[in-house]
PDB file of C-alpha atoms in Angstrom:
ATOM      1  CA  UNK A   1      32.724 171.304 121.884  1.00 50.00           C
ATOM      2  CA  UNK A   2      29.375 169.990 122.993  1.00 62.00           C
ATOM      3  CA  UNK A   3      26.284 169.604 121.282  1.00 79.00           C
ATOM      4  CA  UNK A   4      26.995 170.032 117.438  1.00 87.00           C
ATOM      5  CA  UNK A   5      26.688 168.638 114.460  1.00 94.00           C
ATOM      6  CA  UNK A   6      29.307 167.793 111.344  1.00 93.00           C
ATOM      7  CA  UNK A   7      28.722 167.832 107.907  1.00 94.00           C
ATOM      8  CA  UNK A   8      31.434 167.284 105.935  1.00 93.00           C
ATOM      9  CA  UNK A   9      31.674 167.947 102.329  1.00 95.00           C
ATOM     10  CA  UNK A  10      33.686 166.574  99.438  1.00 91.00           C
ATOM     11  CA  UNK A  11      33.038 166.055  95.475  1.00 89.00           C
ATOM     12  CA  UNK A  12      35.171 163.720  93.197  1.00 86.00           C
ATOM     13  CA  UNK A  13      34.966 164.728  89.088  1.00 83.00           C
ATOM     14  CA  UNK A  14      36.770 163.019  86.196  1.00 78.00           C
ATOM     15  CA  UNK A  15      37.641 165.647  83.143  1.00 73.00           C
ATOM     16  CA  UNK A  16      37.889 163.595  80.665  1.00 76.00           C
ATOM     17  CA  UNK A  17      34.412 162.443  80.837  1.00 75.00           C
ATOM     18  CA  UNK A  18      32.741 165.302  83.197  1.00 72.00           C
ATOM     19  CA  UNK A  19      31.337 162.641  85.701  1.00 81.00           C
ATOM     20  CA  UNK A  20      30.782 163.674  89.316  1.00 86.00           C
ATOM     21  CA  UNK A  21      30.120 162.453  92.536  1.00 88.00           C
ATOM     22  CA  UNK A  22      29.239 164.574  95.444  1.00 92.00           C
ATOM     23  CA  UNK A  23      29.201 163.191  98.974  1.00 92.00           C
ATOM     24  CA  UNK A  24      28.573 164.658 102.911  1.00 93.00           C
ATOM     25  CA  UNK A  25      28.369 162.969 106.351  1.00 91.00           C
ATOM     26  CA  UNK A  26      26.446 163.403 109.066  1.00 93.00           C
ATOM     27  CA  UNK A  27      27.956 162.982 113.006  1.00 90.00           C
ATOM     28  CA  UNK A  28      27.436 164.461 116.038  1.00 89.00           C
ATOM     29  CA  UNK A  29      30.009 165.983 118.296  1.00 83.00           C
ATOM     30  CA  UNK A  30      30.993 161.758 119.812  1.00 83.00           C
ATOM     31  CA  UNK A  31      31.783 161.003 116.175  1.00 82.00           C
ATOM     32  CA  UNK A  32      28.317 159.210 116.098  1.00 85.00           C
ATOM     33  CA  UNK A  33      26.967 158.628 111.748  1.00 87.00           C
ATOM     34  CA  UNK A  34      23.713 160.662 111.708  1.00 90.00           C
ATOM     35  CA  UNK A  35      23.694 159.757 108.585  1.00 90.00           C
ATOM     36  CA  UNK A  36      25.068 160.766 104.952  1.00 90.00           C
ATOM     37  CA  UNK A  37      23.549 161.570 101.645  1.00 90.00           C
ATOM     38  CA  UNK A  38      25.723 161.316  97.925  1.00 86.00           C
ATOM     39  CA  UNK A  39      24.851 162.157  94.508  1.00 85.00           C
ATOM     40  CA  UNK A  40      26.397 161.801  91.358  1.00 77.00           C
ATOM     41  CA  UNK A  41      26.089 164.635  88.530  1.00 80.00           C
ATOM     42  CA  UNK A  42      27.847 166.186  85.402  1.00 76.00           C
ATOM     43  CA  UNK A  43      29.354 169.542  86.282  1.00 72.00           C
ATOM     44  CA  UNK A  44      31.735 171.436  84.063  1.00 74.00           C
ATOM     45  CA  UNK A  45      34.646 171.650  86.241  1.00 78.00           C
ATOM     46  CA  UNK A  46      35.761 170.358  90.000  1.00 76.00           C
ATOM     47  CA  UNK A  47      35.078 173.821  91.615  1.00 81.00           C
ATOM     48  CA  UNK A  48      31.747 173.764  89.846  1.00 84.00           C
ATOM     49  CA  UNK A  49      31.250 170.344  92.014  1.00 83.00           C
ATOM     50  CA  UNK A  50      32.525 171.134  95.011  1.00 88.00           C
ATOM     51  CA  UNK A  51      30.300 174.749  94.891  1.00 90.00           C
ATOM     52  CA  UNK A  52      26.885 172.235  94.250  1.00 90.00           C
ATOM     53  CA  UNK A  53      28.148 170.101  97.021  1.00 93.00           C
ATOM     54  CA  UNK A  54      28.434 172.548  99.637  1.00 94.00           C
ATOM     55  CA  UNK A  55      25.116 174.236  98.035  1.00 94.00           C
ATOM     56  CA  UNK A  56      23.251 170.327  98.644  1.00 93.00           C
ATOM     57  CA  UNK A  57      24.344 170.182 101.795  1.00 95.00           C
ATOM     58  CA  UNK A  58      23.572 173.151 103.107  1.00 95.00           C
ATOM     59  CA  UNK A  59      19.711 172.809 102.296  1.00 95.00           C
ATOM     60  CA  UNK A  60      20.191 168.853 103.018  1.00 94.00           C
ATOM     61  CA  UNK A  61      20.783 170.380 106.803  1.00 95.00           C
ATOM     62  CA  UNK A  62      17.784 173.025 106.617  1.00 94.00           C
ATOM     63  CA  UNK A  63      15.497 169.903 104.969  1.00 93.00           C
ATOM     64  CA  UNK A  64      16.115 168.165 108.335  1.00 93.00           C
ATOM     65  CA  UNK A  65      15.938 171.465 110.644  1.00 93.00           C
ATOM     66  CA  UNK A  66      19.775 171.021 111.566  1.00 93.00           C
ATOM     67  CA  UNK A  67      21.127 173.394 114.306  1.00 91.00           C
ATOM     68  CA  UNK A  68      24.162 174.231 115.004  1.00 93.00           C
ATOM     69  CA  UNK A  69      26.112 172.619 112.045  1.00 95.00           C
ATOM     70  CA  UNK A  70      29.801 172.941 111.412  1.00 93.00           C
ATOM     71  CA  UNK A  71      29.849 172.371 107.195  1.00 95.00           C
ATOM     72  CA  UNK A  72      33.619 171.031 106.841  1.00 93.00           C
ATOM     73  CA  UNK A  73      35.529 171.003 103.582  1.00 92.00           C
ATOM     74  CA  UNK A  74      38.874 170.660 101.677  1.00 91.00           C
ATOM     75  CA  UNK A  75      38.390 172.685  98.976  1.00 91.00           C
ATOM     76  CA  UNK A  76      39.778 176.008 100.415  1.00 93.00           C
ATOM     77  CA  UNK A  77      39.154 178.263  97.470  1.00 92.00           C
ATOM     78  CA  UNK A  78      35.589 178.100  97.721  1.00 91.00           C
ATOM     79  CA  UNK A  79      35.165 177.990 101.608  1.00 92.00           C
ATOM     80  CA  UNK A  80      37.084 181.421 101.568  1.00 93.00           C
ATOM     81  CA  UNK A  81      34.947 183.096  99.104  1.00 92.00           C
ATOM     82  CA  UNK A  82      31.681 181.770 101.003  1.00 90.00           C
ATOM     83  CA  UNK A  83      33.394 183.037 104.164  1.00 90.00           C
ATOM     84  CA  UNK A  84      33.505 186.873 102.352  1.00 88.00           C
ATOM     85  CA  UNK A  85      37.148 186.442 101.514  1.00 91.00           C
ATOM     86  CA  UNK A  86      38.507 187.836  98.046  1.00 91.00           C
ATOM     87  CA  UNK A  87      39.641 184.963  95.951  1.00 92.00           C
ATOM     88  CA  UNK A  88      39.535 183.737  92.441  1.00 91.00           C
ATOM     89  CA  UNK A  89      36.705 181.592  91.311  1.00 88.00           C
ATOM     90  CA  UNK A  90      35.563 180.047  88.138  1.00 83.00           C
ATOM     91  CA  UNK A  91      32.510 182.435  87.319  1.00 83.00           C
ATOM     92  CA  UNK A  92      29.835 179.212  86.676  1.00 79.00           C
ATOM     93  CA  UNK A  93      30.739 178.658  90.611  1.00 85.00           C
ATOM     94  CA  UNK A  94      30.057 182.045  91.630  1.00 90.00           C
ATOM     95  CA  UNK A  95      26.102 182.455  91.764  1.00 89.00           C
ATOM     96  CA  UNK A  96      26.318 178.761  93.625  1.00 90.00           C
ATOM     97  CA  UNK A  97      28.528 179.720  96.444  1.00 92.00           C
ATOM     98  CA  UNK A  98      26.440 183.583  96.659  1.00 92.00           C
ATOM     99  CA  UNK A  99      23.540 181.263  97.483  1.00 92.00           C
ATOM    100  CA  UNK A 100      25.587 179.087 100.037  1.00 91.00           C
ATOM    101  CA  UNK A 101      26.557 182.894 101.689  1.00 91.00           C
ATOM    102  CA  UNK A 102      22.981 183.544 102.047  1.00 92.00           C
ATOM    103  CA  UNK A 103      21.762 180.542 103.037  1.00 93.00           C
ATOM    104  CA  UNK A 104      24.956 180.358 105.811  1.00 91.00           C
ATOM    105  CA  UNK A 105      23.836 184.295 107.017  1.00 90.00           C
ATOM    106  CA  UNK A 106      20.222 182.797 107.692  1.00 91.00           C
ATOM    107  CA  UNK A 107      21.182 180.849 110.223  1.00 88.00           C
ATOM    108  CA  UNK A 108      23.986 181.830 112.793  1.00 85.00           C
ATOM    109  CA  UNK A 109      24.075 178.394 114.184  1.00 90.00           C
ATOM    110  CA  UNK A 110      26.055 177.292 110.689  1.00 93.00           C
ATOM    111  CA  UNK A 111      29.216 177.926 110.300  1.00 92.00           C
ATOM    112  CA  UNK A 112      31.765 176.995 107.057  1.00 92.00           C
ATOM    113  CA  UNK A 113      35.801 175.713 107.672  1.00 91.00           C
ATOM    114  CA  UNK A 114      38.763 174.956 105.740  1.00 93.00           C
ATOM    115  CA  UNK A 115      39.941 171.272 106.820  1.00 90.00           C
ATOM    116  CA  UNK A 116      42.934 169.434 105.610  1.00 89.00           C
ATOM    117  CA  UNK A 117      41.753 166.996 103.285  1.00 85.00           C
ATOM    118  CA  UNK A 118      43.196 163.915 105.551  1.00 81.00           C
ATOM    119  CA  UNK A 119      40.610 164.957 108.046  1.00 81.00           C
ATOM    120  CA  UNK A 120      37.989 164.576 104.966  1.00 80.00           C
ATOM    121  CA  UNK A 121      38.755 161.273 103.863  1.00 81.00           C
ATOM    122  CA  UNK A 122      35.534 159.316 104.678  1.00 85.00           C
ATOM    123  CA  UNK A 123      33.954 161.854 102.592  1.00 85.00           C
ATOM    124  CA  UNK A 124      35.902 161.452  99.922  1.00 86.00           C
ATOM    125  CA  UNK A 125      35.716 158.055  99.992  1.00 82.00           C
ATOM    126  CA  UNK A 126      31.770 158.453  98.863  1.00 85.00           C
ATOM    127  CA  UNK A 127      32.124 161.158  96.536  1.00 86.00           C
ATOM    128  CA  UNK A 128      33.950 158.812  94.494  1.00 86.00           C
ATOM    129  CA  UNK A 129      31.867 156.191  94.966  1.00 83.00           C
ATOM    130  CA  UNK A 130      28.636 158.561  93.904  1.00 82.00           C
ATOM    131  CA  UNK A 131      30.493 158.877  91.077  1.00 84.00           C
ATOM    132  CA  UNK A 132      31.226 155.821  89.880  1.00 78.00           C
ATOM    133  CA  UNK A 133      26.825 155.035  91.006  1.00 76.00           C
ATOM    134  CA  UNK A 134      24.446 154.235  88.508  1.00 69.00           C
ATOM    135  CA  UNK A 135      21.880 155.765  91.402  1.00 71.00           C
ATOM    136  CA  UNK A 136      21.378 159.482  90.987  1.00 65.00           C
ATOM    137  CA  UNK A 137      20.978 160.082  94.876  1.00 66.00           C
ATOM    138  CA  UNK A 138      21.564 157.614  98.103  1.00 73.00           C
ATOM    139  CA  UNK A 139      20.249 158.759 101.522  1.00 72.00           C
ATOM    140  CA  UNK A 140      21.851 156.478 104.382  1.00 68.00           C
ATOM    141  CA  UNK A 141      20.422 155.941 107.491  1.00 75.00           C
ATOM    142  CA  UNK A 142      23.441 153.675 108.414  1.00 75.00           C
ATOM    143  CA  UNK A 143      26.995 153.998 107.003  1.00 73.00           C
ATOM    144  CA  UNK A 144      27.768 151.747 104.669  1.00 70.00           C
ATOM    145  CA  UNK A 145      29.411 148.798 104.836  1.00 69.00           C
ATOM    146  CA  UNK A 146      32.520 149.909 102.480  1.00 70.00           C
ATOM    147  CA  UNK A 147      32.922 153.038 104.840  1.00 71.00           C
ATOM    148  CA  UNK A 148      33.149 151.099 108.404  1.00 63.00           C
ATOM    149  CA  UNK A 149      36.848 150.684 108.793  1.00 68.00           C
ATOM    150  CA  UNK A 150      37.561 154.429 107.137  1.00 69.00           C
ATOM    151  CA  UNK A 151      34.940 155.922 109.385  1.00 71.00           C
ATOM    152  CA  UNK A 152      36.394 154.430 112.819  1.00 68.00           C
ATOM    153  CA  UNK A 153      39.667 156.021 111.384  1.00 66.00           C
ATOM    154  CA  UNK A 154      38.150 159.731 110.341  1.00 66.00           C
ATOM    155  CA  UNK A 155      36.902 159.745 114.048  1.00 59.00           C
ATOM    156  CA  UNK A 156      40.125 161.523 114.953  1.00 52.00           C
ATOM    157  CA  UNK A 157      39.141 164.638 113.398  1.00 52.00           C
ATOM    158  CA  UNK A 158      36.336 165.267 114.723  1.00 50.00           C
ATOM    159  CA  UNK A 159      36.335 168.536 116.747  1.00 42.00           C
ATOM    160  CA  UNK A 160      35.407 171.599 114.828  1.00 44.00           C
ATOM    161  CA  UNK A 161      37.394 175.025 116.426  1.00 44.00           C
ATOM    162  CA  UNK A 162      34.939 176.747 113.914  1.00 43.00           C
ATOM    163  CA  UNK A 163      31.592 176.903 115.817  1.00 43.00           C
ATOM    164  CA  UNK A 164      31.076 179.567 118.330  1.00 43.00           C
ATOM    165  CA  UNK A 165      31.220 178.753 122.045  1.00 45.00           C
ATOM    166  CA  UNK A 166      27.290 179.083 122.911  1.00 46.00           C
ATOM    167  CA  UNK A 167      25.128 179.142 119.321  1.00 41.00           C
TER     168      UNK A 167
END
């Protein structure tokens, strides 16, 4: 698939002491870092996290004027219920993902997918380390040193099925 973007999405949270770090990544369709952008924030629960992470980056891509963005996540629960499917979700997630359906129906270029989460492992790499940050929010430019060797190896999942032939 030509032409398109990648975001993909992944929180980490701790329950014991409700600390959260929330992470996406930027590439193009060659596996090329666009760029990446992590946070770290105190949610109630990991579905809570995962629902503001997906929310972020969603309006991360409109802030830039993205097009044609596949949003890629593990957490399957809530990519289902943002896709219209009936599922279970905590009810403080519920308003979060409703927003993340309407901002997804404004543009038809973005679409949402279920992906394993060994095919989201550089993500989740900087999820965690958002959450273990002192820094509220980190916008790279360049991937970051720790994530070299795990990005070269994440390149192997790179094509998205999800988009649409010609968005």
């Amino acid at each position: 698939m030509m032409n398109f973007l990648k975001i993909n999405i992944d929180a980490s949270f701790i329950t014991t002491d409700q600390n959260a770090g929330i992470g996406f990544i930027l590439r193009d369709n060659t596996g090329y870092f666009r760029g990446a952008k992590c946070m770290h924030c105190r949610p109630h629960s990991s579905e809570e996290v995962e629902g503001i992470a997906l929310l972020e980056a969603i309006n991360w891509a409109n802030d830039l004027n993205l097009q044609r963005v596949s949003f890629e996540s593990d957490a399957q629960t809530l990519v289902h219920y943002a896709q219209g499917k009936k599922v279970k979700i905590d009810w403080r997630c519920k308003s979060v993902l409703d927003d993340c359906k309407d901002l997804i129906s404004l543009s038809p270029s973005f679409v949402l997918s279920f992906v394993p989460r060994i095919a989201n492992q550089a993500v989740d790499f900087l999820a965690k380390a958002a959450r273990l940050s002192s820094s509220p929010i980190s916008i790279m430019q360049e991937p970051p040193n720790f994530m070299f060797d795990i990005l070269n190896l994440d390149t192997n999942n790179l094509v998205s099925e999800a988009l649409p032939p010609d968005v």
